[in-house]
Coordinates of C-alpha atoms and ligand atoms in Angstrom, one line a residue:
M18 CA 0.0 0.0 0.0
E19 CA 1.4 3.4 -0.9
L20 CA 2.9 5.3 2.1
N21 CA 0.2 8.1 2.0
E22 CA -2.6 5.6 2.4
K23 CA -0.7 3.7 5.1
I24 CA -0.6 6.9 7.0
L25 CA -4.3 7.6 6.5
H26 CA -5.3 4.1 7.7
Y27 CA -3.0 4.5 10.7
L28 CA -4.7 7.9 11.5
E29 CA -8.1 6.3 11.0
K30 CA -7.3 3.9 13.8
S31 CA -5.3 6.2 16.1
G32 CA -7.1 9.6 15.6
K33 CA -3.9 11.6 16.3
V34 CA -0.3 10.5 15.7
D35 CA 3.2 12.1 15.6
T36 CA 5.3 11.7 12.5
L37 CA 8.2 10.3 14.6
V38 CA 5.9 7.4 15.7
L39 CA 4.9 6.8 12.0
A40 CA 8.6 6.8 11.1
R41 CA 9.2 4.1 13.7
E42 CA 6.1 2.1 12.9
F43 CA 6.7 2.1 9.2
E44 CA 10.5 2.0 9.6
E45 CA 10.7 4.9 7.2
D46 CA 13.1 7.9 7.3
H47 CA 11.3 10.7 9.2
Q48 CA 11.9 13.3 6.5
K49 CA 10.1 10.9 4.0
I50 CA 7.1 10.8 6.4
V51 CA 7.1 14.6 6.7
G52 CA 7.1 14.9 2.9
A53 CA 4.1 12.5 2.7
V54 CA 2.0 14.3 5.4
K55 CA 2.8 17.7 3.8
S56 CA 1.2 16.5 0.6
L57 CA -1.8 15.1 2.5
E58 CA -2.1 18.5 4.3
A59 CA -2.1 20.2 0.8
L60 CA -5.2 18.0 0.1
E61 CA -6.7 19.0 3.5
M62 CA -6.9 15.3 4.3
V63 CA -4.9 15.9 7.5
T64 CA -4.0 18.9 9.6
L65 CA -0.6 19.3 11.0
E66 CA 0.7 20.8 14.2
A67 CA 4.5 21.3 14.4
V68 CA 6.1 19.8 17.5
K69 CA 9.7 20.5 18.7
S70 CA 11.3 17.7 20.7
T71 CA 14.8 17.0 21.9
K72 CA 16.3 13.6 21.3
W73 CA 19.8 12.2 21.7
G74 CA 21.9 11.7 18.6
L75 CA 25.4 10.5 17.9
T76 CA 28.2 13.0 17.5
E77 CA 30.8 12.4 14.8
E78 CA 33.0 10.6 17.3
G79 CA 29.9 8.6 18.5
Q80 CA 29.3 7.6 14.9
L81 CA 32.9 6.4 14.6
V82 CA 32.4 4.3 17.8
A83 CA 29.1 2.9 16.6
D84 CA 30.8 1.8 13.4
Q85 CA 34.2 0.7 14.6
G86 CA 33.8 0.0 18.3
S87 CA 34.6 1.9 21.5
H88 CA 38.1 3.2 22.2
E89 CA 38.5 0.7 25.1
A90 CA 37.3 -2.2 22.9
I91 CA 39.7 -1.3 20.1
L92 CA 42.5 -1.0 22.7
Y93 CA 41.6 -4.4 24.2
R94 CA 41.6 -6.1 20.8
S95 CA 45.0 -4.6 20.0
I96 CA 46.7 -6.4 22.9
P97 CA 48.4 -9.7 22.0
D98 CA 48.1 -12.6 24.4
V99 CA 51.7 -12.0 25.6
G100 CA 50.8 -8.5 26.5
M101 CA 52.3 -5.3 25.2
P102 CA 54.4 -2.4 26.6
Q103 CA 52.1 0.4 27.8
A104 CA 54.3 3.0 26.0
E105 CA 53.8 1.2 22.7
I106 CA 50.0 1.0 23.2
I107 CA 49.8 4.7 23.9
K108 CA 51.9 5.3 20.7
T109 CA 50.1 3.0 18.3
V110 CA 46.5 2.6 19.4
P111 CA 44.0 5.4 18.4
N112 CA 42.4 7.3 21.4
A113 CA 44.6 5.1 23.6
K114 CA 44.5 7.4 26.6
I115 CA 40.7 7.2 27.1
G116 CA 40.6 3.7 25.8
F117 CA 43.2 2.6 28.4
S118 CA 41.5 4.2 31.4
K119 CA 38.1 2.9 30.3
A120 CA 39.4 -0.7 29.7
M121 CA 41.1 -0.6 33.1
S122 CA 37.9 0.6 34.9
A123 CA 36.0 -2.1 33.0
G124 CA 38.4 -4.7 34.3
W125 CA 39.3 -5.9 30.8
I126 CA 43.1 -5.3 31.1
Q127 CA 45.7 -5.1 33.8
L128 CA 49.1 -3.3 34.2
D129 CA 52.1 -5.5 35.0
K130 CA 54.8 -3.3 36.4
S131 CA 56.9 -6.2 37.7
G132 CA 59.6 -6.2 35.0
G133 CA 61.1 -2.8 33.7
A134 CA 58.6 -1.1 31.2
P135 CA 55.0 -1.5 32.4
Q136 CA 53.3 -4.3 30.3
V137 CA 49.6 -4.2 29.6
K138 CA 47.9 -7.6 29.6
R139 CA 44.4 -8.8 29.0
K140 CA 42.5 -9.6 32.2
V141 CA 39.6 -11.4 30.6
D142 CA 39.3 -13.6 27.6
S143 CA 36.4 -11.8 25.9
I144 CA 34.5 -8.5 26.2
T145 CA 31.1 -7.1 25.2
D146 CA 31.4 -3.6 23.7
T147 CA 28.3 -2.3 25.5
V148 CA 29.2 1.3 24.5
Q149 CA 29.1 0.4 20.8
E150 CA 25.8 -1.6 21.2
H151 CA 24.2 1.3 23.1
L152 CA 25.2 3.8 20.4
N153 CA 23.8 1.7 17.6
E154 CA 20.5 1.4 19.4
I155 CA 20.4 5.2 19.7
K156 CA 21.2 5.3 16.0
K157 CA 18.1 3.1 15.4
G158 CA 16.1 5.5 17.5
I159 CA 15.8 3.1 20.4
D160 CA 16.8 5.2 23.5
N161 CA 16.3 3.5 26.8
L162 CA 19.7 4.3 28.3
P163 CA 19.8 4.8 32.1
E164 CA 20.4 8.5 32.9
N165 CA 24.0 8.0 34.3
V166 CA 25.0 6.0 31.2
R167 CA 23.7 8.7 29.0
N168 CA 25.5 11.4 30.9
D169 CA 28.7 9.4 30.7
Y170 CA 28.4 9.2 26.9
K171 CA 27.6 12.9 26.9
K172 CA 30.7 13.6 28.8
R173 CA 32.7 11.4 26.4
K174 CA 31.2 13.6 23.6
L175 CA 29.7 10.4 22.0
L176 CA 26.1 11.7 22.3
Q177 CA 24.6 15.2 21.7
A178 CA 21.1 16.6 22.1
I179 CA 19.3 17.2 18.8
T180 CA 16.1 19.3 18.4
V181 CA 13.7 17.5 16.1
T182 CA 10.7 19.1 14.5
S183 CA 8.0 16.6 13.9
F184 CA 4.3 17.0 13.2
L185 CA 1.2 15.9 15.1
L186 CA -1.3 14.6 12.6
S187 CA -5.1 14.8 13.0
K188 CA -7.8 14.2 10.5
G189 CA -8.4 17.1 8.1
P190 CA -11.6 18.5 6.6
Q191 CA -11.2 16.2 3.5
F192 CA -10.0 13.2 5.6
S193 CA -10.7 9.7 4.1
T194 CA -8.6 6.5 3.9
T195 CA -8.6 6.5 0.1
I196 CA -6.9 9.2 -1.8
K197 CA -9.0 10.6 -4.6
K198 CA -6.8 11.2 -7.5
L199 CA -7.2 15.0 -8.1
E200 CA -6.9 16.1 -11.7
T201 CA -4.1 18.5 -12.3
D202 CA -5.0 19.5 -15.8
L203 CA -8.2 20.5 -17.5
T204 CA -8.0 18.9 -20.9
S205 CA -10.1 19.4 -24.1
E206 CA -11.4 15.9 -23.8
M207 CA -12.8 16.6 -20.3
L208 CA -14.5 19.8 -21.6
L209 CA -15.9 18.1 -24.7
S210 CA -17.2 15.1 -22.7
G211 CA -18.3 17.3 -19.7
A212 CA -16.5 14.8 -17.5
W213 CA -14.9 17.8 -15.7
K214 CA -18.2 18.4 -13.9
S215 CA -17.8 15.4 -11.7
M216 CA -14.0 15.6 -11.3
Q217 CA -12.0 17.0 -8.4
F218 CA -9.1 19.3 -9.4
K219 CA -5.9 19.8 -7.4
P220 CA -5.9 23.4 -6.1
Y221 CA -3.2 25.6 -7.7
N222 CA -0.2 26.2 -5.4
F223 CA 0.5 29.8 -6.3
D224 CA 3.5 29.7 -3.8
A225 CA 5.2 27.1 -5.9
L226 CA 8.5 28.6 -7.2
G227 CA 8.3 26.8 -10.5
Q228 CA 11.3 25.8 -12.6
P229 CA 13.6 28.8 -13.3
P230 CA 13.7 29.1 -17.1
E231 CA 16.8 27.8 -18.8
S232 CA 18.1 31.1 -20.2
G233 CA 21.3 33.0 -21.0
H234 CA 22.6 35.5 -18.4
L235 CA 23.9 38.9 -19.2
H236 CA 27.3 39.8 -17.6
P237 CA 26.9 42.9 -15.3
L238 CA 29.1 44.9 -17.6
L239 CA 26.8 44.3 -20.5
K240 CA 23.8 45.3 -18.4
V241 CA 25.4 48.6 -17.5
R242 CA 26.5 49.1 -21.1
S243 CA 22.8 48.7 -22.2
E244 CA 21.8 51.3 -19.6
F245 CA 24.4 53.7 -20.9
R246 CA 23.3 53.0 -24.5
E247 CA 19.7 53.7 -23.6
I248 CA 20.7 57.1 -21.9
F249 CA 22.7 58.2 -25.0
L250 CA 20.1 57.1 -27.5
E251 CA 17.3 58.8 -25.5
M252 CA 19.4 62.0 -25.5
G253 CA 19.6 61.8 -29.3
F254 CA 23.2 60.5 -29.7
A255 CA 24.3 58.1 -32.4
E256 CA 26.7 55.2 -31.7
M257 CA 30.1 55.4 -33.3
P258 CA 31.6 52.2 -35.0
T259 CA 34.2 51.0 -32.5
N260 CA 34.9 47.5 -33.8
A261 CA 38.5 48.1 -34.8
Y262 CA 40.7 47.7 -31.8
V263 CA 43.9 48.2 -33.8
E264 CA 44.5 51.8 -34.7
S265 CA 47.2 53.9 -36.3
S266 CA 49.1 56.4 -34.1
F267 CA 47.9 59.1 -36.5
W268 CA 44.2 58.8 -35.5
N269 CA 44.9 57.7 -31.9
F270 CA 47.4 60.6 -31.2
D271 CA 48.4 63.0 -34.0
A272 CA 44.9 63.8 -35.2
L273 CA 44.1 64.6 -31.5
F274 CA 47.0 67.1 -31.5
Q275 CA 49.0 64.9 -29.1
P276 CA 52.7 65.6 -29.8
Q277 CA 54.9 62.7 -30.9
Q278 CA 57.1 62.9 -27.9
H279 CA 54.2 62.8 -25.4
P280 CA 54.9 60.2 -22.7
A281 CA 51.7 58.4 -23.4
R282 CA 53.1 57.5 -26.9
D283 CA 55.8 55.3 -25.7
A284 CA 55.6 51.6 -25.1
H285 CA 55.4 52.1 -21.4
D286 CA 51.8 53.2 -21.7
T287 CA 50.7 52.0 -25.2
F288 CA 50.7 48.5 -26.7
F289 CA 52.3 48.9 -30.2
I290 CA 51.7 46.3 -32.9
S291 CA 54.7 44.4 -34.4
D292 CA 52.7 42.9 -37.3
P293 CA 51.2 44.7 -39.1
A294 CA 53.6 47.4 -37.7
K295 CA 52.6 50.3 -39.9
T296 CA 49.6 51.9 -41.6
T297 CA 50.5 53.8 -44.8
T298 CA 47.1 55.0 -46.1
F299 CA 46.0 58.3 -44.8
P300 CA 44.0 61.2 -46.2
M301 CA 47.2 62.9 -47.2
E302 CA 45.9 66.5 -47.5
Y303 CA 44.5 66.3 -44.0
L304 CA 47.7 64.6 -42.7
E305 CA 49.8 67.5 -44.1
R306 CA 47.6 69.9 -42.2
V307 CA 48.1 67.8 -39.0
K308 CA 51.8 67.8 -39.6
K309 CA 51.8 71.5 -40.1
V310 CA 49.8 72.3 -36.9
H311 CA 52.1 70.1 -34.8
S312 CA 55.3 71.4 -36.2
E313 CA 54.6 75.1 -37.1
G314 CA 51.1 75.8 -35.7
G315 CA 48.3 77.7 -37.5
Y316 CA 44.6 78.5 -36.8
G317 CA 46.0 81.0 -34.2
S318 CA 48.1 78.3 -32.5
Q319 CA 51.9 78.3 -32.4
G320 CA 51.9 74.6 -32.5
Y321 CA 54.5 72.4 -30.8
R322 CA 57.5 73.5 -33.0
Y323 CA 59.1 70.1 -33.5
A324 CA 59.9 68.0 -36.5
W325 CA 56.8 65.9 -37.0
K326 CA 57.6 62.5 -38.5
I327 CA 55.1 60.5 -40.6
E328 CA 57.0 57.3 -39.5
E329 CA 55.8 57.9 -35.9
A330 CA 52.2 58.4 -37.1
Q331 CA 52.3 55.2 -39.1
K332 CA 52.9 53.0 -36.1
N333 CA 50.0 50.7 -35.3
L334 CA 48.8 50.2 -31.7
L335 CA 45.9 49.0 -29.6
R336 CA 43.8 52.1 -29.2
T337 CA 44.3 53.8 -25.9
H338 CA 41.0 55.6 -26.0
T339 CA 37.8 55.6 -28.1
T340 CA 38.5 59.3 -28.7
A341 CA 40.5 57.9 -31.7
V342 CA 37.2 56.9 -33.2
S343 CA 35.7 60.3 -32.4
A344 CA 38.6 61.9 -34.4
R345 CA 37.7 59.6 -37.4
M346 CA 34.0 60.5 -37.1
L347 CA 34.7 64.3 -36.8
Y348 CA 37.0 64.2 -39.9
K349 CA 34.3 62.3 -41.8
L350 CA 31.8 64.9 -40.6
A351 CA 34.1 67.7 -41.9
Q352 CA 34.0 66.1 -45.4
Q353 CA 30.2 66.8 -45.6
K354 CA 29.4 69.7 -48.0
E355 CA 27.0 71.2 -45.4
F356 CA 27.9 71.0 -41.7
T357 CA 25.2 69.5 -39.6
P358 CA 25.3 69.4 -35.7
Q359 CA 26.0 65.9 -34.5
K360 CA 25.9 64.0 -31.2
Y361 CA 28.0 60.8 -31.1
F362 CA 28.8 58.2 -28.4
S363 CA 31.0 55.2 -28.0
I364 CA 31.2 52.4 -25.5
D365 CA 34.0 49.9 -26.2
K366 CA 37.4 48.5 -25.2
V367 CA 40.5 50.5 -24.9
F368 CA 44.0 49.2 -24.0
R369 CA 46.6 50.8 -21.7
N370 CA 49.9 49.3 -20.7
E371 CA 49.4 50.3 -17.1
T372 CA 50.5 48.7 -13.8
L373 CA 47.8 46.2 -12.8
D374 CA 46.1 46.6 -9.5
A375 CA 42.7 45.9 -7.9
T376 CA 40.9 48.4 -10.0
H377 CA 43.1 48.5 -13.1
L378 CA 43.5 45.9 -15.9
A379 CA 45.4 46.4 -19.2
E380 CA 42.0 47.0 -20.9
F381 CA 38.7 48.6 -19.9
H382 CA 35.6 49.9 -21.6
Q383 CA 35.6 53.7 -22.3
V384 CA 32.3 55.5 -22.5
E385 CA 32.5 58.7 -24.5
G386 CA 30.1 61.4 -25.6
V387 CA 30.9 64.0 -28.3
I388 CA 28.7 67.0 -29.5
A389 CA 29.7 69.1 -32.5
D390 CA 27.7 72.3 -33.1
R391 CA 28.2 76.0 -33.7
G392 CA 29.3 78.2 -30.7
L393 CA 29.5 75.4 -28.1
G394 CA 31.4 75.9 -24.9
L395 CA 32.0 74.8 -21.4
A396 CA 28.6 75.9 -20.2
D397 CA 27.0 73.6 -22.8
L398 CA 29.1 70.7 -21.5
I399 CA 28.0 71.4 -17.9
T400 CA 24.4 71.6 -19.1
V401 CA 24.6 68.2 -20.8
F402 CA 26.2 66.7 -17.7
D403 CA 23.1 67.7 -15.7
T404 CA 20.9 65.4 -17.8
F405 CA 23.5 62.7 -18.5
F406 CA 24.7 62.2 -14.9
K407 CA 21.3 62.6 -13.4
R408 CA 20.4 59.5 -15.4
L409 CA 23.2 57.8 -13.5
G410 CA 21.7 58.9 -10.2
F411 CA 24.0 61.8 -9.6
D412 CA 22.4 65.2 -8.9
R413 CA 25.3 66.9 -7.2
L414 CA 28.3 67.5 -9.5
Q415 CA 31.6 69.4 -9.0
F416 CA 34.2 70.2 -11.6
K417 CA 38.0 70.4 -11.3
P418 CA 40.2 72.0 -14.0
A419 CA 42.3 69.3 -15.7
Y420 CA 44.6 68.9 -18.7
N421 CA 44.2 66.7 -21.8
P422 CA 46.4 67.3 -24.9
Y423 CA 43.3 67.4 -27.1
T424 CA 40.9 69.6 -25.0
E425 CA 41.2 73.1 -23.7
P426 CA 39.6 73.9 -21.3
S427 CA 39.4 70.5 -19.7
M428 CA 37.8 69.4 -16.4
E429 CA 37.4 66.3 -14.2
I430 CA 33.9 65.6 -13.1
F431 CA 33.1 64.6 -9.5
A432 CA 29.7 63.6 -8.1
F433 CA 28.4 62.9 -4.6
H434 CA 27.5 59.2 -4.3
N435 CA 24.7 58.8 -1.8
G436 CA 25.4 55.1 -1.3
L437 CA 29.1 55.6 -0.7
G438 CA 28.4 58.8 1.1
K439 CA 31.3 60.6 -0.5
W440 CA 32.4 62.5 -3.6
I441 CA 33.9 60.3 -6.4
E442 CA 35.6 61.1 -9.7
I443 CA 33.2 60.1 -12.4
G444 CA 34.9 61.2 -15.6
N445 CA 36.9 63.7 -17.6
S446 CA 35.9 66.2 -20.3
G447 CA 36.7 69.3 -22.3
V448 CA 36.4 71.4 -25.5
F449 CA 38.4 69.9 -28.3
R450 CA 41.3 72.2 -29.3
P451 CA 41.1 74.2 -32.5
E452 CA 44.3 72.5 -33.5
L453 CA 42.3 69.3 -33.5
V454 CA 39.0 70.5 -35.1
L455 CA 40.1 73.0 -37.7
P456 CA 42.7 71.0 -39.7
M457 CA 39.8 68.5 -40.2
G458 CA 38.0 71.2 -42.2
L459 CA 35.1 71.9 -39.8
P460 CA 33.7 75.4 -40.0
A461 CA 35.5 77.9 -37.8
D462 CA 32.5 78.6 -35.6
V463 CA 31.9 74.9 -34.9
N464 CA 33.1 73.7 -31.5
V465 CA 33.2 70.1 -30.3
I466 CA 32.7 69.3 -26.6
A467 CA 33.3 65.8 -25.3
W468 CA 33.5 63.7 -22.1
G469 CA 34.6 60.3 -21.1
L470 CA 34.3 57.7 -18.3
S471 CA 34.7 54.0 -17.8
L472 CA 32.2 51.1 -17.8
E473 CA 34.0 49.0 -15.2
R474 CA 34.0 51.7 -12.4
P475 CA 30.2 52.2 -12.4
T476 CA 29.6 48.5 -12.7
M477 CA 31.9 47.7 -9.7
I478 CA 30.1 50.3 -7.7
K479 CA 26.6 49.2 -8.8
Y480 CA 27.3 45.5 -8.1
G481 CA 29.5 46.1 -4.9
L482 CA 32.6 44.6 -6.3
N483 CA 36.0 45.9 -5.0
N484 CA 38.3 44.0 -7.2
I485 CA 38.2 44.3 -11.0
R486 CA 39.1 40.6 -11.2
D487 CA 35.7 39.7 -9.6
L488 CA 34.1 41.4 -12.6
V489 CA 36.2 40.4 -15.6
G490 CA 38.8 37.7 -16.4
P491 CA 39.4 34.0 -15.7
K492 CA 38.7 34.2 -12.0
V493 CA 35.1 35.5 -12.4
D494 CA 32.6 33.4 -10.5
L495 CA 30.1 32.3 -13.2
Q496 CA 27.4 32.0 -10.5
M497 CA 27.7 35.8 -10.0
V498 CA 27.1 36.2 -13.7
Q499 CA 24.0 34.0 -13.4
D500 CA 22.6 35.6 -10.2
N501 CA 23.5 39.2 -10.6
P502 CA 20.4 41.5 -10.4
L503 CA 19.1 43.7 -13.1
C504 CA 20.9 47.1 -13.3
R505 CA 19.1 50.3 -12.5
L506 CA 21.7 53.1 -12.8
D507 CA 19.5 55.9 -11.5
K508 CA 18.5 54.0 -8.4
Ligands
FB9_112 O1 34.5 56.1 -14.8 C1 35.0 56.7 -13.9 N1 34.4 56.9 -12.7 C2 33.0 56.6 -12.5 C3 32.1 56.7 -13.5 C4 30.7 56.4 -13.2 C5 30.3 56.0 -11.9 O2 29.0 55.8 -11.8 C6 28.4 55.3 -10.6 C7 27.8 54.1 -10.4 C8 26.9 55.1 -10.7 C9 31.2 55.9 -11.0 C10 32.6 56.1 -11.2 N2 36.3 57.3 -14.0 C11 36.9 57.4 -15.2 C12 36.9 58.0 -12.8 C13 37.9 57.2 -12.1 O3 37.4 55.9 -11.9 C14 39.3 57.2 -12.7 O4 40.1 56.9 -11.6 C15 39.6 56.1 -13.7 N3 39.2 56.5 -15.0 C16 39.6 55.7 -16.1 C17 40.9 56.1 -16.7 O5 41.9 55.6 -15.9 C18 43.1 55.8 -16.4 C19 37.8 56.3 -15.4 C20 38.4 56.0 -16.8 C21 38.4 57.2 -17.8 C22 38.8 58.4 -17.5 C23 38.7 59.4 -18.4 C24 38.2 59.2 -19.7 C25 37.7 58.0 -19.9 C26 37.7 56.9 -19.0 C27 38.1 60.3 -20.6 C28 38.0 61.2 -21.3 C29 37.8 62.2 -22.3 C30 38.1 63.5 -21.9 C31 37.9 64.5 -22.8 C32 37.3 64.3 -24.0 C33 37.0 63.0 -24.4 C34 37.2 62.0 -23.5

């Protein structure tokens, strides 16, 4: 007979019964009984009342003794008929200390000190390992140990008190000794035949968790990237094509009016490419203007007055910022017959040969915004920040003058982070220099403002990660990628 029905029949006879009794009666594991009565409770065939009781259970050591015998028995059995030096017993037999004293007090062994080193000899021919027997009874749930014996085992840390939650069963509103099979699905046949009218359906369990759908999981960085994308797109920005990680020094540095001897342009900061080592195709007219503004100046600038070399500009590298792509886009914009105001953004990988630490890797994702329009200035930049950074949850901003080779004026952006309760640096920005914009051929009254930040920093802050290696790289815990919550930047 199925377990559930056995329980119902037992209840029919006994009226009320505890699940521990059922477990003993049916020699079933108590948890299995609890599972069964819970399903009967769901059918309202029984009602349950939780009962907490304390019973005695074996400790880990108790388990060992129950399986392998008591320490004193193991010691007794390790003594050969001729006896054994006490020192050797203590050295070789496990738990010899307690085993020895217990075997002595049990009268199983004797100590012979007559000749030199004390010898341990057996005093009786056979023993009964009562301790082991008692512990195995406890294991079977049979506990009729005299108080003093139980206390002795407690002292020997063989027994421990265990709180057991069991359930007192009594008949439920739908009690019966036969389980009516409740339908769990309303099928078209039932509807067509009308059979559903006489059937009983299992009530829905709206608390059931249900199977989590097998699905892909977005890495936190990609969730934050989507949030940034949404902010830019809703502010009318168009995304720049950033798929080419390998860039020429010309677009990554020279076009941005960064001089060829600038420290960032040496291998300590930049990853140069050995194959293909050089790019040789450039818009040569524009390149000549870049060469000129670097070496002699122009457009009201005195330039850097050094011998600009095309070989330096030809060197290929892994781009150190997505501003290289902004330069390409602005040059392309300048080729348009009629200038039209533009708003561009980019979110993609950049590479810097920096010293690695908890928040820096050799690559990170740069987030950049660029606006090209007539008469723009710092005020327009600050106004844009109001909207942009409010969408990141920042409404208190501060600005600090800064320096970038390609923007003047430049400023670092700081915001008060309520969660961290402090001001944090959230980016850098500025107005692109005329020496950058005008050689491209953009109209003289067009200014370009831009700003940049990272993707990793906000993601680490949002998801409470202190080490960048918990976010990206071979040590990332994939469970984190599966369980990380959705990203709300403005919350
Ligand atoms: O991301 C940065 N901080 C940040 C951003 C958002 C944020 O949001 C919170 C959760 C809601 C929290 C923090 N920073 C820029 C500031 C610092 O982390 C800084 O120490 C590290 N910076 C990187 C560069 O490190 C060498 C972050 C990265 C950065 C800095 C500047 C630019 C881009 C990325 C730029 C630029 C620029 C300037 C002018 C014109 C065009 C681009």
